[in-house]
Structures are given as C-alpha cells and as structure tokens.
Amino acid sequence: MTQKPRVSDSALVWERPEPSSRPAPGPLSRERIVGAALELADAEGLASVSLRKVAAALDAGPMRLYGYLSTKEELLELMVDAVYGEMVSEGPIRGAWREALRSMAHRTRQAAAKHPWLIDLMVGRPHLGPNALAHLEASLASLSDTPGFGEDIDAVMQAVGTVNAYVVGALRNEASEQRATLDSGMNKTQWQNATEPYIRRMIATGRFPTLARVFQDATHPAFEVVFDKGLDCVLDGIAARLKR
C-alpha cells in the first residue's frame, strides 16, 4: 500500500526551489504554469484544470510540471495565491477598521467576479501562500490597533473570521445563482415567474403569513446591494462589540 508523504515545512511548495531552467522544448516556471492554469479555469471552470491540460497549453509534457509542483492540490494553492496577489497589488488598505474590512470584502467580491471558480477554494483550512498571508495580515491589522480589540487577539480573529465567513457565504450564493442560470437556461426573474403560481397557491393556504409579506412587499434588490447590506449587518455587530 502506497503511503502518502508526510508534510513538513521544507516540503511546502512556497519554499521549494524551482528546477534549473531548460530552454528546450520551452522554458517553464511556476509563474507560467499558474498563468496557464488560471486561463483554463477562467475560461472553462475549475473542473477543466488538470496537469495534463496545463502542460498541453504550455506545449510541454505533463511530467515536466512535476519538477515545479508535486500534486494538483499544490497547483490549486498556487492559483489561489496568484489571485490573492491581484488583490494585494491594488495597494494598502487604508482607513479605520470598518472601511478597511469593507474594502477587503469588496476586493474579494471583485476577484470572485473575475475568477468565478475562486469561491469554491476559499473554504476549509487557511491558505498559506505569501499573498494570502499578506491579505490576512492586513485584515487582522485593521482591528489589532483598535481600542476594544487590540488587547484581545482572539477577538480580532473572531471578528475577521466572521467577516470572511459572511463574504464567502454571500459569494457562494451569488455563484450558485449564476450556475443555476446556466444549468436551467432561466435567469432569476424567469425562474421566479415560472414558480410564481405555485407560491401564490401555497400562500393562499394561510400557513405562511411571513412569507406572504416577503412575496408581496420585499424589494429583492440586486446582488451587489444585498452584499453591501449584509456586510453592514456584520460590521454593525463588530461595532457593537467595540462599545461594550
């Protein structure tokens, strides 16, 4: 039975040196490999990314890629960190904690709009690439010097984690709607129109009075408006924590 290699600091792709450059049949680097993978994922979705397809896009044999990374999981980590690099390259986060966290949330939303596959990889264990760490550092720093938080690093982590959880959840919901549109051939309005007769019949039973108010009176704003209002709710909660 094959035993998986143990992970140690020296084994992480971030600190592993690249092989010596080979000019023929074509020069490779982690940057070029990741760039090709990003193009594939952006054009065809995350499921289309494989070492074989990335190698083909670079006119290289798949085995050559293994000198630069060991697994597809490492490639995905490199891809995520490249996107974090795009966010970090927009410049330092300025302003008080609320403006800083709002700005970082919007950077993440913009990155997810450019790379729709990103949100599927933003769950689970923290990403440890240098750009991801820089993004996390900026998030934590926005609160670490704020009175009411600076003396409690656990509270800082919980607040930032709550904002991140909201952002990921909201963006996953937005991405799910986009996928549903592609899969069903109906956009949200068309789907609502198709299901409206059923909803009206259910409301007419009198069993769902609160849902009746939603159906009749709710404004159902665009995703960007919903995102901002939900983010305000989260930030208001952090502000209330500061006033204790």
C-alpha positions in Angstrom: 0.0 0.0 0.0 1.4 3.4 -1.0 2.0 5.7 1.9 1.3 9.4 1.4 4.4 11.6 2.0 4.4 13.5 5.3 4.1 17.2 5.1 6.9 19.3 6.6 7.8 22.9 6.3 10.6 22.1 3.8 8.0 20.2 1.6 5.7 23.2 1.1 5.7 24.5 -2.5 6.2 28.1 -1.4 9.8 27.4 -0.2 10.8 24.6 -2.6 13.2 25.8 -5.3 12.3 25.5 -8.9 14.4 23.3 -11.2 17.1 24.8 -13.3 15.8 26.5 -16.5 15.6 24.3 -19.5 15.3 26.2 -22.8 14.0 23.3 -24.9 11.4 22.4 -25.8 10.2 25.5 -24.0 11.1 27.3 -20.7 8.9 26.7 -17.8 8.4 28.3 -14.4 5.8 28.2 -11.7 4.5 31.6 -12.8 3.9 30.3 -16.4 2.3 27.1 -15.1 0.0 29.1 -12.8 -0.8 31.6 -15.6 -1.9 28.8 -17.9 -4.0 27.2 -15.2 -5.7 30.5 -14.4 -6.6 30.9 -18.1 -8.1 27.4 -18.2 -10.1 27.9 -15.0 -11.4 31.3 -16.0 -12.5 30.0 -19.5 -13.7 26.5 -18.7 -14.2 26.2 -14.9 -12.2 24.6 -12.2 -13.1 21.1 -13.3 -11.2 21.7 -16.5 -7.9 22.2 -14.7 -5.6 19.2 -14.8 -1.8 18.9 -15.0 -2.2 17.3 -18.4 -4.3 20.2 -19.8 -2.0 22.8 -18.3 1.0 21.0 -19.8 -0.7 20.9 -23.2 -1.4 24.7 -23.0 2.3 25.2 -22.4 3.3 22.8 -25.2 5.1 20.7 -22.6 4.9 17.1 -21.4 2.9 16.6 -18.2 6.0 15.1 -16.4 7.9 18.3 -16.8 5.4 20.0 -14.5 6.3 17.7 -11.6 9.6 19.4 -11.3 7.7 22.6 -10.2 4.9 21.1 -8.2 4.0 17.7 -6.8 0.2 17.5 -7.0 -2.8 19.2 -8.4 -3.6 20.4 -4.9 -0.4 22.4 -5.0 -1.4 23.9 -8.3 -4.7 25.0 -6.9 -2.9 26.6 -3.9 -0.7 28.4 -6.3 -3.7 29.6 -8.3 -5.5 30.9 -5.2 -2.3 32.7 -4.1 -2.0 34.3 -7.5 -5.5 35.8 -7.1 -4.7 37.0 -3.6 -1.7 38.6 -5.3 -4.0 40.5 -7.6 -5.9 41.8 -4.5 -2.8 42.7 -2.7 -1.4 44.6 -5.7 -4.3 47.0 -5.5 -2.4 48.7 -2.8 -2.5 49.1 1.0 -5.8 49.0 2.8 -6.4 52.4 4.3 -9.0 53.9 6.7 -10.4 52.9 10.1 -11.3 49.3 10.7 -14.7 49.4 9.2 -13.6 51.0 5.9 -10.6 48.6 5.8 -12.7 45.5 6.3 -15.3 46.7 3.8 -12.6 47.4 1.2 -11.1 43.9 1.6 -14.6 42.4 1.3 -15.2 44.2 -2.0 -11.7 43.2 -3.3 -12.7 39.6 -2.7 -16.0 40.1 -4.4 -14.3 41.7 -7.4 -11.7 38.8 -7.6 -14.5 36.2 -7.5 -16.3 38.0 -10.3 -13.1 37.9 -12.4 -12.4 34.3 -11.3 -15.7 32.6 -10.6 -14.0 29.3 -9.5 -12.2 31.1 -6.7 -15.0 30.9 -4.2 -15.0 27.1 -4.3 -11.4 27.2 -3.0 -11.9 29.7 -0.2 -13.3 27.3 2.3 -11.5 24.9 4.6 -8.1 25.4 6.0 -6.4 28.8 5.7 -4.3 29.4 2.5 -0.6 29.8 3.4 0.8 31.4 0.3 2.7 34.7 0.7 0.0 36.7 -0.9 -2.8 35.0 1.1 -0.8 35.7 4.3 -0.4 39.3 3.3 -4.1 39.6 2.8 -4.8 38.0 6.2 -2.2 40.2 7.9 -3.9 43.3 6.5 -7.3 42.1 7.7 -6.0 41.4 11.2 -4.0 44.6 11.4 -7.2 46.7 10.6 -8.5 45.7 14.0 -5.4 44.9 16.1 -4.8 48.5 17.0 -8.4 49.4 17.6 -9.4 50.1 21.2 -11.5 47.2 22.4 -9.8 44.7 20.2 -6.1 45.3 20.2 -5.6 43.7 23.6 -7.5 40.5 22.6 -6.1 38.8 19.6 -8.8 36.1 19.9 -11.5 38.7 19.5 -9.6 40.1 16.4 -9.5 36.6 14.9 -13.2 36.0 15.6 -14.3 39.3 14.1 -12.2 38.9 10.9 -13.3 35.3 10.6 -16.9 36.4 10.9 -16.5 38.9 8.1 -14.7 36.3 5.9 -17.4 33.7 6.6 -20.1 36.2 5.5 -18.2 37.2 2.3 -17.6 33.6 1.3 -21.2 32.6 2.0 -22.6 35.6 0.1 -20.4 35.0 -2.8 -21.2 31.3 -2.9 -24.9 32.2 -3.0 -24.2 34.6 -5.9 -22.1 32.0 -7.8 -24.8 29.3 -7.2 -27.4 31.6 -8.8 -25.1 32.1 -11.8 -24.7 28.4 -12.2 -28.4 27.8 -11.8 -29.0 30.2 -14.7 -26.5 28.3 -16.9 -27.9 24.9 -15.9 -31.6 25.7 -16.3 -31.5 28.2 -19.1 -33.6 30.6 -16.9 -32.3 33.7 -15.1 -33.6 34.5 -11.7 -36.5 36.6 -12.9 -37.6 33.9 -15.3 -37.4 31.3 -12.6 -39.4 33.4 -10.2 -42.1 33.9 -12.9 -42.2 30.2 -13.6 -42.7 29.3 -9.9 -45.0 32.2 -9.0 -48.3 30.3 -9.5 -47.2 27.6 -7.1 -46.0 30.2 -4.5 -49.4 32.0 -4.7 -51.3 28.8 -4.1 -49.1 28.0 -1.1 -49.5 31.5 0.4 -53.3 31.3 -0.2 -53.4 28.4 2.4 -52.7 30.9 5.1 -49.9 28.8 6.5 -47.1 31.2 5.6 -48.0 34.7 6.6 -44.5 36.0 6.9 -43.5 34.5 3.5 -46.6 36.3 2.2 -45.1 39.6 3.3 -41.8 38.7 1.6 -43.6 37.8 -1.6 -45.8 40.9 -1.7 -43.6 43.6 -0.1 -39.9 42.7 -0.3 -37.8 44.6 -2.9 -35.5 41.8 -3.9 -32.5 44.1 -4.8 -29.6 43.2 -6.9 -26.8 41.0 -5.5 -24.4 43.9 -5.0 -27.0 45.7 -2.9 -27.7 42.6 -0.9 -24.0 42.1 -0.4 -23.5 45.6 1.0 -26.5 45.4 3.3 -25.5 42.1 4.7 -21.9 43.3 5.2 -23.2 46.3 7.1 -25.1 43.9 9.4 -21.8 42.1 10.2 -19.8 45.3 10.6 -22.6 46.7 12.9 -22.1 43.7 15.1 -18.4 44.3 15.4 -19.1 48.0 16.1 -21.4 46.9 18.9 -18.7 44.7 20.3 -16.4 47.7 20.4 -18.9 49.7 22.5 -19.0 47.1 25.4 
